[in-house]
Coordinates of C-alpha atoms and ligand atoms in Angstrom, one line a residue:
M18 CA 0.0 0.0 0.0
S19 CA 1.3 3.4 -0.8
K20 CA 1.9 5.9 1.9
K21 CA -0.5 8.9 2.4
G22 CA 1.3 12.1 1.4
I23 CA 0.8 14.9 3.8
A24 CA 1.5 18.6 3.7
I25 CA 1.9 20.0 7.2
L26 CA 1.4 23.7 7.2
G27 CA 2.7 25.2 10.5
A28 CA 4.9 22.2 11.1
T29 CA 7.0 23.9 13.8
G30 CA 4.0 24.8 16.0
S31 CA 2.3 22.8 18.8
I32 CA -0.1 20.9 16.4
G33 CA 2.6 20.7 13.7
T34 CA 5.2 19.0 15.9
Q35 CA 2.5 16.6 17.3
A36 CA 1.4 15.8 13.7
L37 CA 5.1 14.9 13.0
D38 CA 5.0 12.6 16.1
V39 CA 2.1 10.8 14.5
V40 CA 3.9 10.6 11.1
R41 CA 6.9 9.2 13.0
A42 CA 4.7 6.6 14.8
F43 CA 3.4 5.3 11.4
P44 CA 6.3 5.4 9.0
N45 CA 4.7 2.9 6.6
D46 CA 1.4 4.8 6.4
F47 CA 2.3 8.5 6.2
E48 CA 4.8 10.6 4.5
A49 CA 5.5 14.2 5.1
I50 CA 5.7 15.7 1.6
V51 CA 5.7 19.3 2.6
L52 CA 6.7 21.1 5.9
T53 CA 6.1 24.9 6.4
C54 CA 6.6 27.4 9.1
G55 CA 6.4 31.1 9.8
S56 CA 9.8 32.0 11.2
N57 CA 11.2 29.1 13.2
A58 CA 13.9 28.3 10.6
E59 CA 16.0 26.3 13.1
L60 CA 13.3 23.8 13.8
L61 CA 12.2 23.6 10.2
I62 CA 15.7 22.7 9.2
K63 CA 15.8 20.0 11.8
Q64 CA 12.5 18.6 10.7
A65 CA 13.5 18.7 7.0
L66 CA 16.8 16.8 7.7
E67 CA 14.8 14.1 9.5
F68 CA 11.7 13.8 7.2
K69 CA 13.3 14.7 3.8
P70 CA 10.2 16.4 2.4
K71 CA 9.9 17.3 -1.2
A72 CA 9.6 21.0 -0.2
V73 CA 9.7 23.3 2.8
V74 CA 8.2 26.8 2.9
L75 CA 9.3 29.7 5.1
T76 CA 6.7 32.5 5.3
D77 CA 9.1 34.9 7.0
T78 CA 11.9 35.2 4.4
T79 CA 14.7 36.6 6.6
Q80 CA 16.2 33.2 7.1
L81 CA 15.7 31.8 3.6
A82 CA 19.4 31.7 2.8
T83 CA 20.2 29.8 6.0
V84 CA 17.5 27.2 5.2
K85 CA 18.8 26.8 1.7
E86 CA 22.3 26.4 2.9
A87 CA 21.3 23.8 5.5
L88 CA 19.3 21.7 3.0
K89 CA 21.6 22.0 0.0
R90 CA 22.7 18.4 0.2
Q91 CA 19.2 16.9 0.0
D92 CA 16.5 17.0 -2.6
T93 CA 14.2 19.4 -0.8
A94 CA 13.0 22.5 -2.5
V95 CA 13.0 25.7 -0.4
L96 CA 10.2 28.1 -1.1
C97 CA 9.0 31.2 0.7
G98 CA 6.0 33.4 1.4
E99 CA 2.3 33.0 0.9
E100 CA 3.0 32.1 -2.8
G101 CA 5.1 29.2 -1.6
L102 CA 2.3 27.9 0.6
V103 CA -0.2 28.2 -2.2
E104 CA 2.2 26.3 -4.6
V105 CA 3.1 23.4 -2.4
V106 CA -0.4 22.4 -1.5
Q107 CA -0.9 21.6 -5.2
Y108 CA 1.8 18.9 -5.4
E109 CA 0.4 15.7 -6.8
E110 CA 2.0 13.6 -4.0
V111 CA 0.0 15.5 -1.4
K112 CA -3.3 13.7 -0.5
V113 CA -4.2 15.6 2.6
V114 CA -3.2 19.1 3.7
L115 CA -3.0 19.4 7.5
N116 CA -3.4 23.1 8.2
A117 CA -1.9 23.9 11.5
I118 CA -1.1 27.6 10.8
V119 CA -2.3 30.0 13.4
G120 CA -4.7 32.8 12.4
S121 CA -6.4 33.9 9.2
A122 CA -3.1 33.4 7.3
G123 CA -4.4 29.8 6.9
L124 CA -7.3 30.9 4.8
K125 CA -5.7 31.2 1.3
P126 CA -3.8 27.9 1.5
T127 CA -7.0 26.1 2.6
V128 CA -8.9 27.5 -0.4
K129 CA -6.2 26.6 -2.8
A130 CA -5.9 23.1 -1.4
I131 CA -9.6 22.5 -1.7
E132 CA -9.6 23.7 -5.3
C133 CA -6.8 21.2 -6.0
R134 CA -9.0 18.5 -4.6
K135 CA -6.9 17.8 -1.5
D136 CA -8.6 16.6 1.7
I137 CA -8.2 19.0 4.5
A138 CA -7.2 18.1 8.1
L139 CA -8.1 21.3 9.8
A140 CA -6.6 22.6 13.0
N141 CA -6.6 26.2 11.7
K142 CA -10.1 27.0 13.0
E143 CA -9.7 30.6 11.9
T144 CA -10.2 29.4 8.3
L145 CA -13.8 28.5 9.2
V146 CA -14.4 31.5 11.5
V147 CA -13.4 33.9 8.8
A148 CA -15.1 32.3 5.8
G149 CA -17.0 29.2 7.0
E150 CA -19.9 29.4 4.5
L151 CA -17.6 29.9 1.5
I152 CA -15.2 27.1 2.6
M153 CA -18.0 24.6 3.2
D154 CA -19.5 25.4 -0.2
L155 CA -16.1 24.8 -1.8
V156 CA -15.8 21.5 0.1
Q157 CA -19.1 20.4 -1.5
Q158 CA -18.2 21.7 -4.9
Y159 CA -14.9 19.9 -5.1
G160 CA -16.0 16.8 -3.2
V161 CA -13.1 16.8 -0.7
S162 CA -13.2 15.8 3.0
M163 CA -13.0 18.4 5.7
L164 CA -11.5 16.4 8.7
P165 CA -11.5 18.3 12.0
V166 CA -8.4 18.3 14.2
D167 CA -9.7 20.6 16.9
S168 CA -10.5 18.1 19.7
E169 CA -14.1 19.2 20.3
H170 CA -14.9 19.0 16.6
S171 CA -13.1 15.7 16.2
A172 CA -15.2 14.4 19.1
I173 CA -18.4 15.5 17.4
F174 CA -17.2 14.0 14.1
Q175 CA -16.5 10.7 15.8
C176 CA -19.9 10.7 17.5
L177 CA -21.5 11.2 14.0
V178 CA -19.9 8.1 12.5
G179 CA -22.7 5.8 11.4
E180 CA -25.4 8.5 12.0
A181 CA -25.5 10.0 8.5
H182 CA -29.3 9.8 8.3
N183 CA -30.0 10.8 11.9
P184 CA -30.5 14.5 12.3
I185 CA -28.7 16.2 15.2
E186 CA -30.9 18.0 17.8
K187 CA -28.1 19.7 19.5
I188 CA -24.3 19.6 20.1
Y189 CA -22.5 20.5 23.3
V190 CA -19.0 21.9 22.8
T191 CA -17.1 21.4 26.0
A192 CA -14.8 24.1 27.4
S193 CA -12.2 23.7 30.2
G194 CA -13.0 27.3 31.3
G195 CA -9.2 28.1 31.2
P196 CA -7.0 29.4 34.0
F197 CA -9.5 32.0 35.1
R198 CA -12.6 29.9 35.5
G199 CA -14.8 31.1 38.4
K200 CA -13.2 34.5 38.5
K201 CA -15.3 37.7 38.2
T202 CA -14.6 40.9 36.3
G203 CA -13.0 42.6 39.4
E204 CA -10.5 39.8 39.8
L205 CA -9.5 39.9 36.1
L206 CA -8.5 43.5 35.9
Q207 CA -4.9 42.9 36.9
V208 CA -4.2 39.4 35.5
T209 CA -0.9 39.1 33.8
K210 CA 0.0 37.3 30.5
A211 CA 2.1 34.8 32.5
E212 CA -1.1 33.8 34.4
A213 CA -3.1 33.7 31.2
L214 CA -0.5 31.5 29.5
K215 CA -0.9 28.8 32.1
H216 CA -3.6 26.5 30.7
P217 CA -4.8 23.9 33.2
N218 CA -5.1 21.0 30.8
W219 CA -3.4 21.7 27.4
A220 CA 0.0 22.8 26.2
M221 CA -0.6 24.9 23.1
G222 CA 0.6 27.8 21.1
A223 CA 0.5 31.3 22.7
K224 CA -2.5 32.7 20.7
I225 CA -4.9 29.8 21.4
T226 CA -3.8 29.7 25.0
I227 CA -4.8 33.3 25.5
D228 CA -8.0 32.6 23.5
S229 CA -8.7 29.8 26.0
A230 CA -8.3 32.1 29.0
S231 CA -10.6 34.7 27.5
L232 CA -13.1 32.1 26.2
M233 CA -12.7 33.5 22.6
N234 CA -11.4 30.1 21.7
K235 CA -14.8 28.6 22.6
G236 CA -16.5 31.4 20.6
L237 CA -14.3 30.6 17.6
E238 CA -15.2 26.9 18.1
V239 CA -18.9 27.5 18.2
I240 CA -18.6 29.3 14.8
E241 CA -16.3 26.4 13.5
A242 CA -18.9 23.8 14.6
K243 CA -21.8 25.6 13.1
W244 CA -20.2 25.5 9.6
L245 CA -18.5 22.1 9.9
F246 CA -21.7 20.3 10.9
N247 CA -24.2 22.5 9.1
L248 CA -26.2 23.5 12.2
S249 CA -28.3 26.5 13.2
I250 CA -26.8 28.7 15.9
D251 CA -29.3 27.5 18.5
Q252 CA -28.2 23.9 18.1
V253 CA -24.7 24.8 19.3
D254 CA -24.3 25.0 23.0
V255 CA -21.2 25.4 25.2
I256 CA -20.8 23.6 28.5
V257 CA -17.8 24.1 30.8
H258 CA -16.1 20.8 31.8
P259 CA -12.9 21.6 33.8
Q260 CA -11.3 18.2 33.4
S261 CA -11.3 18.2 29.5
I262 CA -12.1 14.4 29.4
V263 CA -15.4 14.6 27.6
H264 CA -14.3 16.3 24.4
S265 CA -17.9 17.2 23.2
L266 CA -21.3 15.6 22.9
V267 CA -24.0 15.1 20.3
Q268 CA -27.7 14.9 21.2
F269 CA -29.9 13.2 18.6
K270 CA -33.7 13.7 18.0
D271 CA -34.6 10.8 20.3
G272 CA -32.8 12.4 23.2
S273 CA -29.9 10.0 23.1
M274 CA -26.5 11.6 23.7
K275 CA -23.1 10.4 22.5
A276 CA -19.9 11.7 23.9
Q277 CA -16.3 11.1 22.9
M278 CA -13.8 10.8 25.8
G279 CA -10.1 10.5 26.4
V280 CA -7.2 12.1 28.0
P281 CA -6.4 15.6 26.8
D282 CA -3.8 14.8 24.0
M283 CA -4.0 16.4 20.6
K284 CA -2.2 13.5 19.0
L285 CA -5.4 11.4 19.0
P286 CA -7.6 13.9 17.0
I287 CA -4.6 14.5 14.7
Q288 CA -4.2 10.8 14.1
Y289 CA -7.9 10.2 13.6
A290 CA -8.0 13.0 10.9
L291 CA -5.2 11.2 9.1
T292 CA -6.5 7.6 9.5
Y293 CA -10.3 8.2 9.1
P294 CA -12.4 6.2 8.8
A295 CA -9.9 3.6 10.2
R296 CA -8.5 3.7 13.8
F297 CA -4.9 2.7 14.1
E298 CA -3.5 1.0 17.2
N299 CA -1.1 3.3 19.1
S300 CA 0.6 3.5 22.4
F301 CA -0.7 7.0 23.5
E302 CA -1.7 7.4 27.1
R303 CA -5.0 5.7 28.1
F304 CA -7.8 7.1 30.3
N305 CA -8.0 5.8 33.8
F306 CA -11.4 6.3 35.7
M307 CA -9.6 6.2 39.1
D308 CA -7.6 9.3 38.1
Y309 CA -10.9 11.1 37.4
P310 CA -13.6 9.8 39.9
T311 CA -15.6 13.0 39.3
L312 CA -16.4 14.9 36.1
N313 CA -18.0 18.3 36.5
F314 CA -20.1 20.4 34.2
E315 CA -21.2 24.0 34.6
K316 CA -22.7 26.9 32.6
P317 CA -20.2 29.3 31.0
D318 CA -20.1 32.8 32.5
M319 CA -20.7 35.0 29.5
D320 CA -21.1 38.2 31.5
T321 CA -17.5 38.0 32.8
F322 CA -16.0 36.3 29.7
R323 CA -17.7 38.6 27.1
N324 CA -15.8 37.2 24.1
L325 CA -18.1 34.2 24.0
A326 CA -21.1 36.4 23.8
L327 CA -19.5 38.6 21.2
A328 CA -18.8 35.5 19.1
Y329 CA -22.4 34.3 19.3
D330 CA -23.5 37.9 18.3
A331 CA -21.2 38.0 15.3
L332 CA -22.4 34.6 14.2
R333 CA -26.0 35.7 14.4
A334 CA -25.2 38.9 12.5
G335 CA -23.6 36.8 9.7
G336 CA -21.9 38.4 6.6
N337 CA -18.3 39.5 7.4
K338 CA -18.9 39.9 11.2
C339 CA -17.0 36.8 12.2
C340 CA -14.2 37.8 10.0
V341 CA -14.0 41.1 11.8
L342 CA -14.3 39.3 15.2
N343 CA -11.4 37.1 14.3
A344 CA -9.0 39.7 12.9
A345 CA -9.7 42.1 15.8
N346 CA -9.0 39.2 18.2
E347 CA -5.7 38.4 16.5
V348 CA -4.6 42.0 17.0
V349 CA -5.8 42.3 20.6
V350 CA -4.1 39.0 21.6
D351 CA -0.9 40.2 20.1
A352 CA -1.2 43.5 21.9
F353 CA -2.0 41.7 25.2
L354 CA 1.1 39.4 24.7
K355 CA 3.2 42.6 24.2
D356 CA 1.8 44.2 27.4
K357 CA 0.1 47.0 25.4
I358 CA -3.5 46.3 26.8
G359 CA -5.0 44.5 29.8
F360 CA -6.9 41.2 29.7
L361 CA -10.4 42.7 29.9
Q362 CA -9.6 45.4 27.4
M363 CA -9.4 42.7 24.8
S364 CA -13.2 42.4 24.7
D365 CA -13.7 46.1 24.7
V366 CA -11.5 46.7 21.7
I367 CA -13.0 43.8 19.8
E368 CA -16.5 45.2 20.5
A369 CA -15.5 48.7 19.4
T370 CA -14.0 47.3 16.2
L371 CA -17.2 45.3 15.4
N372 CA -19.2 48.5 15.8
K373 CA -16.9 50.4 13.5
M374 CA -16.4 48.1 10.6
E375 CA -18.6 48.2 7.5
F376 CA -21.0 45.3 7.3
I377 CA -21.0 43.1 4.1
A378 CA -23.9 40.8 4.0
H379 CA -22.6 38.4 1.3
P380 CA -18.8 38.6 1.2
T381 CA -16.7 37.1 -1.6
L382 CA -13.2 35.7 -0.8
D383 CA -11.7 39.1 -1.7
D384 CA -14.2 40.8 0.6
Y385 CA -13.0 38.6 3.5
L386 CA -9.4 39.3 2.8
E387 CA -10.1 43.0 2.6
T388 CA -12.2 42.9 5.8
D389 CA -9.3 41.1 7.5
R390 CA -6.8 43.7 6.4
V391 CA -8.9 46.8 7.3
T392 CA -10.0 45.3 10.6
R393 CA -6.4 45.0 11.7
L394 CA -5.8 48.7 10.9
I395 CA -8.9 49.8 12.8
T396 CA -8.2 47.6 15.8
S397 CA -4.6 48.8 16.0
E398 CA -5.9 52.5 15.9
I399 CA -8.4 51.8 18.7
I400 CA -5.6 50.3 20.8
K401 CA -3.4 53.4 20.2
D402 CA -6.1 55.9 21.3
Ligands
NAD530 P1 1.6 27.6 17.2 O1 1.7 29.0 17.4 O2 2.2 26.7 18.2 O3 2.1 27.2 15.7 C1 1.7 27.9 14.6 C2 2.4 27.4 13.4 O4 2.1 28.3 12.3 C3 3.9 27.5 13.5 O5 4.5 26.5 12.7 C4 4.2 28.9 12.9 O6 5.6 29.0 12.4 C5 3.2 29.0 11.8 N1 2.8 30.4 11.5 C6 2.6 31.4 12.3 N2 2.2 32.5 11.7 C7 2.2 32.2 10.4 C8 1.8 32.9 9.2 N3 1.5 34.2 9.3 N4 1.9 32.3 8.0 C9 2.3 31.0 8.0 N5 2.6 30.2 9.0 C10 2.5 30.8 10.2 O7 0.0 27.3 17.1 P2 -0.8 26.0 17.5 O8 -1.1 26.0 18.9 O9 -0.1 24.8 16.9 O10 -2.1 26.2 16.7 C11 -2.2 26.1 15.3 C12 -3.7 26.1 14.9 O11 -4.3 25.0 15.5 C13 -4.5 27.3 15.5 O12 -5.5 27.7 14.6 C14 -5.1 26.8 16.7 O13 -6.3 27.5 17.1 C15 -5.4 25.3 16.3 N6 -5.5 24.4 17.4 C16 -4.5 24.2 18.2 C17 -4.6 23.3 19.3 C18 -3.4 23.0 20.2 O14 -3.5 22.1 21.0 N7 -2.3 23.7 20.0 C19 -5.8 22.6 19.5 C20 -6.8 22.9 18.7 C21 -6.7 23.7 17.6
MG531 MG1 -10.5 23.0 20.8

C-alpha cells in the first residue's frame, strides 16, 4: 500500500510538531511531503533533515538563505512566502493538507488546497471562522473531505460516524474554562500574561492559550462547529467541563447523547483525521477512571467572559462579522502578549471594532481578505487611542 502524502502547514508549532509525532509513529502509512513554518527556521531545518520532504516553505523570508544552505545536500525545494504555501499544496503527492497555521493566514492555502481536490485536516479553526460558509461550499463543490483536528470537533465528528441519516438535535461543545474559570470581572482587571498563558489541561501555542483564557477560543469553536456540521446557531451550546475528558457531545432527535472521551492529548484527534475512517492502534496514554472519579459540568459565565457572547452575536449577524471578530481578536491577543493592553480590554477593543467596521452581507473571498486587512488597521488604531 502506498503511503498517504501529507503537507503539514505550520509544522513547527504545537499541532505541527505533534502531527510529526504521528507521522513518526506510522512510517509505513504516512509521508511528510511538505513542511512549512512562519519564522522558526532552526526547527524547520531539523525537521526537514529528518523527514526529507519534497519541499519546505518559510513564510518569513529573513532566514531563507540559512535554510537553503542547511538543506543543499538533499532533494528538498525551499520556497517562501504566501505564494510558496499556495504552490506546495498543489503537489500531486499530497493527498491531505494538515493546516496547523495560526490565524487567518491559513485561509488562502486552505482555499487553494480544496480547489486542487486535496482533503483538509483542519486545525486552523480561523479558516472556518473567517469564511465558513464559503469554505464549506467549496468542500461540497470539489468533493473533498474536511476532517476536523480541533479536539471538540473531532469528538463530534467521531460521534457522528454511522449516523448520517439521523438528524442532530443539539451539540454540546465542552470548554475547560481556562485558568480564570470562576473569577469575576474585578479579579480579572490585573491578571498578567504569565497567568493567562498557564492553561490547566493543554500545552498549546500562545495565541490559542490566550483565547482559551478569554473564552474567545470557545467562541471561535462555536462558529467552527456551526459551519462544519451545518447546524443552526441555537443547536450549538457550550458547557464548561474543567477536566477536559469529555471532548464534546452530540444529542440526537430521540434524546440520546453520544460523547467522545479520552485524556487531553491532541495526537489522538490529529491521528484520527489522518486515518479516518480507520482507527490505528497506538501507544498513546489511556484514560483511567480512578484518576478522574468526578467529572464536572457548569454553565459558561458569558457576563464575565464577554468574548463568548461577542462570538455568538457575530455569528447571528452573519456576513463579514465573524471575519471582523477574528481579525480584531488576533490583533488584541498580540497586543496583550506585548503588554500593550490589559486582559479585559481585549473584549472592549473587539466590540469597538465590530461596531466600526462596514457590514458586508454576502462577502466574496476578496471581501473577506479586505475585511481582515482593514479590521487589523482599525483595531490597531483603537488600541493606540
Ligand atoms: P503555534 O503558534 O504553536 O504554531 C503555529 C504554526 O504556524 C507555526 O509553525 C508557525 O511558524 C506557523 N505560522 C505562524 N504564523 C504564520 C503565518 N502568518 N503564516 C504561515 N505560518 C505561520 O500554534 P498551534 O497551537 O499549533 O495552533 C495552530 C492552529 O491549530 C491554530 O489555529 C489553533 O487554534 C489550532 N488548534 C491548536 C490546538 C493546540 O493544542 N495547540 C488545539 C486545537 C486547535
Ligand atoms: Mg479545541
